[in-house]
Short mmCIF file of C-alpha atoms in Angstrom, two decimals:
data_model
loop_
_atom_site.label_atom_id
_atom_site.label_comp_id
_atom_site.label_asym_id
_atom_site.label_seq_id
_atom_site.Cartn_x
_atom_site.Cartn_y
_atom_site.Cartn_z
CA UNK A 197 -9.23 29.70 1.76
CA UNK A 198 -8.95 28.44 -1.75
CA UNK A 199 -8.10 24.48 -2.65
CA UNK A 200 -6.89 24.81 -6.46
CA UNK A 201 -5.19 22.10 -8.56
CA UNK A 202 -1.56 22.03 -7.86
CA UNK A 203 1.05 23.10 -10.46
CA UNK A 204 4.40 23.18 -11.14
CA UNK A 205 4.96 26.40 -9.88
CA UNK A 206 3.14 25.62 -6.55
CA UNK A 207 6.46 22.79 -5.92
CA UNK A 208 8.28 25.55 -4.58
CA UNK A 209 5.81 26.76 -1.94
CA UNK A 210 5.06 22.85 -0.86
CA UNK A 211 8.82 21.64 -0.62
CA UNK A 212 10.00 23.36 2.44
CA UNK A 213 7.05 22.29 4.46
CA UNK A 214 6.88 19.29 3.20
CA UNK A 215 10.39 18.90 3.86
CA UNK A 216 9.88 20.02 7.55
CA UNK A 217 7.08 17.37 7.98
CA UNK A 218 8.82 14.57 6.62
CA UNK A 219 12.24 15.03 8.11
CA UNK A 220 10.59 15.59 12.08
CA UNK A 221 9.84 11.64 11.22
CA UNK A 222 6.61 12.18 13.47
CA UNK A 223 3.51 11.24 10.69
CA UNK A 224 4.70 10.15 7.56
CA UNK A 225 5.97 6.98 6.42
CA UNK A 226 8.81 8.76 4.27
CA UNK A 227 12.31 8.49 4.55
CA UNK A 228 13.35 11.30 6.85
CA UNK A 229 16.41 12.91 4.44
CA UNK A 230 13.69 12.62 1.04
CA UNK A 231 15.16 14.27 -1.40
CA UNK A 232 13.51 16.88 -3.33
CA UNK A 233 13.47 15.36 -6.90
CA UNK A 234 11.78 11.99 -5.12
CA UNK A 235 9.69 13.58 -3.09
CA UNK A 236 8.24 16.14 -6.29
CA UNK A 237 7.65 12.95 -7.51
CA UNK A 238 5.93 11.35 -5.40
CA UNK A 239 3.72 14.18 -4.42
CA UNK A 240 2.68 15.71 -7.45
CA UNK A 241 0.64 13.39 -8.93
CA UNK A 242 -0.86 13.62 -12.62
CA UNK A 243 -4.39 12.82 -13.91
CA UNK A 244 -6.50 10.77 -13.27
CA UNK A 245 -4.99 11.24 -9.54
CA UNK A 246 -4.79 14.56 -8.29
CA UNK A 247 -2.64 16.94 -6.25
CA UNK A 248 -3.78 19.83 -5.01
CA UNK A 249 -3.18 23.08 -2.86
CA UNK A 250 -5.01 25.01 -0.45
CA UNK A 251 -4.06 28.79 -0.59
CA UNK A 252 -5.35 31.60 1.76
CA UNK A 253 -6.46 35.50 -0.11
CA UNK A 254 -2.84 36.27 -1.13
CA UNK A 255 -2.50 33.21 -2.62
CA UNK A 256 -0.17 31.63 -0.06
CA UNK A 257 0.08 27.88 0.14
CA UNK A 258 -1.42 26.57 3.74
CA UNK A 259 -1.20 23.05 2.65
CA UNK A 260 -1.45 20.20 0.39
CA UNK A 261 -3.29 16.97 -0.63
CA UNK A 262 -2.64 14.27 -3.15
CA UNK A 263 -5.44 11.57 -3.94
CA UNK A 264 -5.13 8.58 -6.35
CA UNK A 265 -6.08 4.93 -6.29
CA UNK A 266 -5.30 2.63 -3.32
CA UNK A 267 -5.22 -0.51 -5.62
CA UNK A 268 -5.69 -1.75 -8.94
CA UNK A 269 -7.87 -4.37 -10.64
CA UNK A 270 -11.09 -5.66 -8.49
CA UNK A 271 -10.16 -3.28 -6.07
CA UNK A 272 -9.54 0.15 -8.14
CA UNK A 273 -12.93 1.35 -6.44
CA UNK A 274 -10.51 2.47 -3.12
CA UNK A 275 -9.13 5.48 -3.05
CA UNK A 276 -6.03 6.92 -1.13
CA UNK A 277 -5.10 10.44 0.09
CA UNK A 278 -2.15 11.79 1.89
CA UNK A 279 -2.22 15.77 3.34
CA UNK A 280 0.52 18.10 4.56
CA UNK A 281 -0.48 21.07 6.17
CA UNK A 282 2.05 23.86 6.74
CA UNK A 283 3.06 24.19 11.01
CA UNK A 284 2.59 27.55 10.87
CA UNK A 285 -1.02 27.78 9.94
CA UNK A 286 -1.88 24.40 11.77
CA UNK A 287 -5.37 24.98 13.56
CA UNK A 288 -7.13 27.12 10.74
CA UNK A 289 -9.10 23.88 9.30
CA UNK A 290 -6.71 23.45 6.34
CA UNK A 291 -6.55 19.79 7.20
CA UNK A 292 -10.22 20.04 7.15
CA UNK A 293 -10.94 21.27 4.14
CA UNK A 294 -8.17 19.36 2.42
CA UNK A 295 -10.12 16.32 3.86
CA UNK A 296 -13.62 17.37 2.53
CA UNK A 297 -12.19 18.29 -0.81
CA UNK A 298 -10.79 14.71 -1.20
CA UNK A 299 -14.04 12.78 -0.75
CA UNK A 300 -16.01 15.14 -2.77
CA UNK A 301 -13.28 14.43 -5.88
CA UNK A 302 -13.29 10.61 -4.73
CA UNK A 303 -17.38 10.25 -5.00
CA UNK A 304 -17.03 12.84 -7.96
CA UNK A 305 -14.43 10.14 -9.80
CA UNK A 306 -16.89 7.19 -8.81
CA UNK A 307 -14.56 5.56 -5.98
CA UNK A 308 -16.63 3.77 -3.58
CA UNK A 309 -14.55 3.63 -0.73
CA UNK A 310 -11.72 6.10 0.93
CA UNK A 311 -8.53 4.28 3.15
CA UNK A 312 -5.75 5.49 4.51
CA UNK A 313 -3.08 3.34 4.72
CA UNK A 314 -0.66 4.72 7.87
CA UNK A 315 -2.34 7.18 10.15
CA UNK A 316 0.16 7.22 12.90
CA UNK A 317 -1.67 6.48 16.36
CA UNK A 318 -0.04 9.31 17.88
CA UNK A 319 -0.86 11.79 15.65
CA UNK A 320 -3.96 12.69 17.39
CA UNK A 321 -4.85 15.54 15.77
CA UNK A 322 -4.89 13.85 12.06
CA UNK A 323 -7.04 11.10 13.69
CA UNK A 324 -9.79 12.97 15.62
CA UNK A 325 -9.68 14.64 12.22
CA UNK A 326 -10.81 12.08 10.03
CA UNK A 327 -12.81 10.60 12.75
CA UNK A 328 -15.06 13.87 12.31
CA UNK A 329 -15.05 13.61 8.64
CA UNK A 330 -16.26 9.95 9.24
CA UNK A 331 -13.31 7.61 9.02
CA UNK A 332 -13.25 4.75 11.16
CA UNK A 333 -9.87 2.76 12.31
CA UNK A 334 -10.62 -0.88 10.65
CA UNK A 335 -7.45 -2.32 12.06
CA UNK A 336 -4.14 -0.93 13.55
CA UNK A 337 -0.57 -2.46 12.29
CA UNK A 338 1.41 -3.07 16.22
CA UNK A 339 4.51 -1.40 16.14
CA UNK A 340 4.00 0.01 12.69
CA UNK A 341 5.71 3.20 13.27
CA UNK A 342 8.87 4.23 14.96
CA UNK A 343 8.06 7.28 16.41
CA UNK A 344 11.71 9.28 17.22
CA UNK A 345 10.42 9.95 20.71
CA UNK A 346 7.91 7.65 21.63
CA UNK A 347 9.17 4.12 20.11
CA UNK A 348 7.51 1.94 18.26
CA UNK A 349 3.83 2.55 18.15
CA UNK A 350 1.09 1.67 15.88
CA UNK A 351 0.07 2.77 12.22
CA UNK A 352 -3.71 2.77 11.73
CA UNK A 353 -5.80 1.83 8.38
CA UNK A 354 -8.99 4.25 8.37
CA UNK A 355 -11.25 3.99 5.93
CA UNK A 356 -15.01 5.91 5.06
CA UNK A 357 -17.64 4.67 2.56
CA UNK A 358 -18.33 7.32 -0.08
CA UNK B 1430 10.31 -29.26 -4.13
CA UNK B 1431 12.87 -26.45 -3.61
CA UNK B 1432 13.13 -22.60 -3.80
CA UNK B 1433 15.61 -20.67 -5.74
CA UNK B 1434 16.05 -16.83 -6.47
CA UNK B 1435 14.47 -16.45 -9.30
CA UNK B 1436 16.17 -15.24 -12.74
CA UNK B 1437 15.01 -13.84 -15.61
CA UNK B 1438 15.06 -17.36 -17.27
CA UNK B 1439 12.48 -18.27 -15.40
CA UNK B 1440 9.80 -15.92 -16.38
CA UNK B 1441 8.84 -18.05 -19.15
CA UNK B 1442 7.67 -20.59 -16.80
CA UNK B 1443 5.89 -17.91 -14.22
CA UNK B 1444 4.02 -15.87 -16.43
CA UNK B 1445 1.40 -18.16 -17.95
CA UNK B 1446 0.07 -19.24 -14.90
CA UNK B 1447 0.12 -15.65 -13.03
CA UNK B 1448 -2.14 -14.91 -16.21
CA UNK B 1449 -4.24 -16.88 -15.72
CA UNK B 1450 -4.35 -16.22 -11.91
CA UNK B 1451 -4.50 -12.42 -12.32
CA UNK B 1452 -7.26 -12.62 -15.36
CA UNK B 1453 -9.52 -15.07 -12.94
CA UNK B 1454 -9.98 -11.67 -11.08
CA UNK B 1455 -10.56 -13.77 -7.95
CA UNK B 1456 -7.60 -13.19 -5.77
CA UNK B 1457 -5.83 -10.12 -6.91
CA UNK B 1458 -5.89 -6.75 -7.19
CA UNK B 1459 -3.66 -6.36 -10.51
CA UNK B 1460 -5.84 -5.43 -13.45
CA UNK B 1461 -7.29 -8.58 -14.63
CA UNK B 1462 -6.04 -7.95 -18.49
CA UNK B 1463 -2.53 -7.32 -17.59
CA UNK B 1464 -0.24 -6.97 -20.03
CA UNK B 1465 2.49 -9.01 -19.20
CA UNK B 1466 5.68 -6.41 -19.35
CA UNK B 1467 3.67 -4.53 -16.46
CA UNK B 1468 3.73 -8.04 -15.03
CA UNK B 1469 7.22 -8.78 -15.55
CA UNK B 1470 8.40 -5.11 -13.63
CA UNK B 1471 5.99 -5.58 -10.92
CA UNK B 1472 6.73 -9.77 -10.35
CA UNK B 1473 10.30 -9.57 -10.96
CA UNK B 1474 12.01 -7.58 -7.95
CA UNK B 1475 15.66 -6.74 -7.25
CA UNK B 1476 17.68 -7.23 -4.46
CA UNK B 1477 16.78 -5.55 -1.35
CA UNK B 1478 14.11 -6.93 -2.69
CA UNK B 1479 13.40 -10.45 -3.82
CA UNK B 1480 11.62 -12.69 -6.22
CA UNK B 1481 11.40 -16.49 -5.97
CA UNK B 1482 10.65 -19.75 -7.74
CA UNK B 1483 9.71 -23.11 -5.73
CA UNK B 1484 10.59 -25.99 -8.31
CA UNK B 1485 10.13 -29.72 -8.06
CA UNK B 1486 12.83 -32.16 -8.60
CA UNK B 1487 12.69 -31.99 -12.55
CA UNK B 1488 12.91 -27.92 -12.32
CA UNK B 1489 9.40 -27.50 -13.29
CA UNK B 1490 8.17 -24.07 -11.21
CA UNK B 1491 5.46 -24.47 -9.27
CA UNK B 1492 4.85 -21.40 -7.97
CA UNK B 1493 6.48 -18.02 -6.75
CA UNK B 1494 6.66 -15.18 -4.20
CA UNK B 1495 7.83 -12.10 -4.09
CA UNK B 1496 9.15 -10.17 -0.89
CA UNK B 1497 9.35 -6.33 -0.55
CA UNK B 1498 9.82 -3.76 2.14
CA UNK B 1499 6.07 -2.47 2.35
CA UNK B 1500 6.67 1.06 3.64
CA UNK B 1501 9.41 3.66 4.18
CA UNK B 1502 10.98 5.35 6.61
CA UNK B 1503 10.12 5.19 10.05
CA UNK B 1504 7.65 2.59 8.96
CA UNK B 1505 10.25 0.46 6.93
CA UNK B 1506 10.63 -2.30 9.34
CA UNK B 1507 7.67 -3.78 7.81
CA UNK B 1508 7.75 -6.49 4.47
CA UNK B 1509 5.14 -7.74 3.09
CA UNK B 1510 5.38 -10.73 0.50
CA UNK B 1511 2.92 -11.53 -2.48
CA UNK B 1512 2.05 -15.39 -4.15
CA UNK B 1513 0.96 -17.11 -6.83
CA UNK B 1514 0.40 -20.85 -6.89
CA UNK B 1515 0.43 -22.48 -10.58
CA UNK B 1516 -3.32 -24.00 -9.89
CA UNK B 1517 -2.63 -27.02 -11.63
CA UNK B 1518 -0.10 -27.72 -8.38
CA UNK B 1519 -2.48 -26.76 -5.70
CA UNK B 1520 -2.73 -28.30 -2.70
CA UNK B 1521 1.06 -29.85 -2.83
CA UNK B 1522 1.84 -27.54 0.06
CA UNK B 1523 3.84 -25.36 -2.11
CA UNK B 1524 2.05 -22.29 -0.45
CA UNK B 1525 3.19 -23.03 2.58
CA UNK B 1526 6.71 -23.58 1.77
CA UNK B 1527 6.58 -19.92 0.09
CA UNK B 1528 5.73 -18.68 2.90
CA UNK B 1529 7.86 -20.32 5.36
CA UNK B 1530 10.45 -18.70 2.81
CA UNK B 1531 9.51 -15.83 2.94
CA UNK B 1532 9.00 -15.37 6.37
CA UNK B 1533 12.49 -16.91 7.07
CA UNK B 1534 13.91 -14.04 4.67
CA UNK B 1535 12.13 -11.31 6.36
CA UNK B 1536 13.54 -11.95 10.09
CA UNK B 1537 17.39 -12.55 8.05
CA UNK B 1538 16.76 -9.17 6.43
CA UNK B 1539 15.99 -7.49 9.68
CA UNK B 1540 12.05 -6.73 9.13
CA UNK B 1541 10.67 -6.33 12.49
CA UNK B 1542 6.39 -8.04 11.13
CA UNK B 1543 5.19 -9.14 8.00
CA UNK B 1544 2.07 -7.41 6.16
CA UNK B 1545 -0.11 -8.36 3.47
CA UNK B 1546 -2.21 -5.48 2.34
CA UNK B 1547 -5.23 -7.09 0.58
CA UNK B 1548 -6.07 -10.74 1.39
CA UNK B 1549 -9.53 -11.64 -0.90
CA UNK B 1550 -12.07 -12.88 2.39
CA UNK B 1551 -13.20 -15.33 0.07
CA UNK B 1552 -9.77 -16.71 -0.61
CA UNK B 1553 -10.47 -18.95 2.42
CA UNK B 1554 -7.54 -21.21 1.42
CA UNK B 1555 -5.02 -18.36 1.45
CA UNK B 1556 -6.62 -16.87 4.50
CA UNK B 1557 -6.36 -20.13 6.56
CA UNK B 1558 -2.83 -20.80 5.27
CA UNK B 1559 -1.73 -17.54 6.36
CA UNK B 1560 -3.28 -18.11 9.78
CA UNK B 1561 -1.30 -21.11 10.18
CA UNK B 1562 1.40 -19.62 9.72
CA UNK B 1563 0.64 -17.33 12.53
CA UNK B 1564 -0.87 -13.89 10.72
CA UNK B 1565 -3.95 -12.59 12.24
CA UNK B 1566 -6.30 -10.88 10.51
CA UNK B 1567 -6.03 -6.93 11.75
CA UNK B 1568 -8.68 -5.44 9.82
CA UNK B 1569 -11.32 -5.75 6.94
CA UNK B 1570 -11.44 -3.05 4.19
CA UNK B 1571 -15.18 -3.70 3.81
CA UNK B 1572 -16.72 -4.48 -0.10
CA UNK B 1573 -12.92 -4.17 -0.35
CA UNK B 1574 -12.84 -6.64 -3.58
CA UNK B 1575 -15.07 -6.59 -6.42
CA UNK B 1576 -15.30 -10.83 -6.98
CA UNK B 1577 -16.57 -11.70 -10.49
CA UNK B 1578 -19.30 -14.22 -9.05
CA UNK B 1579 -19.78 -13.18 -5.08
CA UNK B 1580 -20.13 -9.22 -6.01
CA UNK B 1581 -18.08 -6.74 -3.50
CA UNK B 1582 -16.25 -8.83 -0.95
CA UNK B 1583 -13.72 -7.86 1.86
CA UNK B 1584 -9.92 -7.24 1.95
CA UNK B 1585 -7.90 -8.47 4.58
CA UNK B 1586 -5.01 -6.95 6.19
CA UNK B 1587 -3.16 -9.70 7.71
CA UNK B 1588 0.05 -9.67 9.72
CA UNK B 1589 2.54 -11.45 11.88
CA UNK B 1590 5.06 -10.19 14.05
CA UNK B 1591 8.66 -11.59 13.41
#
């Protein structure tokens, strides 16, 4: 598995994944029916934030990652990341080395601090994940997230010192 | 003192003390040398959202708030509202009657909670205001908030159910 900087010509490869994700309404904090020109925007991010793509030997995308700045001003030191990894090659350790590649480019860009904003509590698997890449849950919004099966149920913040 | 919709007539009056607010670097996290048409787009919200004014009897602004959904989606029962205070009106209660607003216009709009993303800790009049108004504190993004005299301080994420 590769992880190269994300182009253009990657957007194609990402959308219908990405797509998939959003629109099962299960993790992300995206309107379910995105469409494709908002969501190309708000995925594909431009210097100094980054999007990237992890592809396996024949150069098919597994999954994605975008990182940028969490806040401006007196607090531009936090970054922010958001991954999407593609169902059908979920358990391979994209997520994981999605995750690894994002603090390395956050301590490489001089952020002090990594947070996630929404981590949905019942996404399990994305928080055990970034519990083993040493993320801690620092508070969890009640009722954050309306899950389509299981209701309302809470959005953590996670956040790792770099 | 009363609270209007704000237009843009009345950014005259807003800007010069969310300058000086913003360049203090104390209780933000906008840049601290803002320029103010960046200002203007991120102060001055449209309807869904909204963007007030509170005024005294001679229509002199005292202060403003804006109110915003703060996520999408399956997440987008959640506002969150942001304040500034012209300092020379402090402690007129003008705070509180922004927030009482704003509160009052998230349960009307349907929001389900109210969160603010990045309280200053050391903003202990803001945090104890909020508290009063029935926010808890739900986490601390620590050395969140670089203050320019106490050094890296934490960020608050508040919230209160509606």
């Amino acid at each position: 598995m590769q992880i190269n900087v994300a182009t253009a010509d990657d957007w194609p490869a990402i959308w219908p994944f990405l797509r998939e994700i959003v629109a099962a309404g299960e993790t992300y904090t995206y309107p379910r029916d995105l469409s494709e020109d908002l969501a190309r925007e708000m995925w594909m991010l431009a210097p100094p934030s980054r999007t990237v793509v992890a592809v396996d030997e024949a150069g098919t995308v597994l999954g994605t990652a975008k990182m940028n700045p969490n806040h401006m001003g007196p607090a531009a030191h936090i970054a922010s990341a958001s991954f999407m990894v593609d169902p059908r090659f979920s358990g391979r350790g994209v997520g994981r080395a999605l995750g690894t590649y994002v603090l390395d480019w956050a301590r490489a860009e001089g952020f002090r601090a990594m947070q996630f904003n929404a981590v949905v509590e019942t996404n399990t698997r994305a928080v055990a994940l970034w519990k083993s890449l040493g993320f801690t849950v620092i508070g969890t919004l009640p009722e954050g997230f309306q899950h389509p099966t299981k209701g309302f149920v809470g959005l953590h913040i996670m956040h790792r010192a770099l």
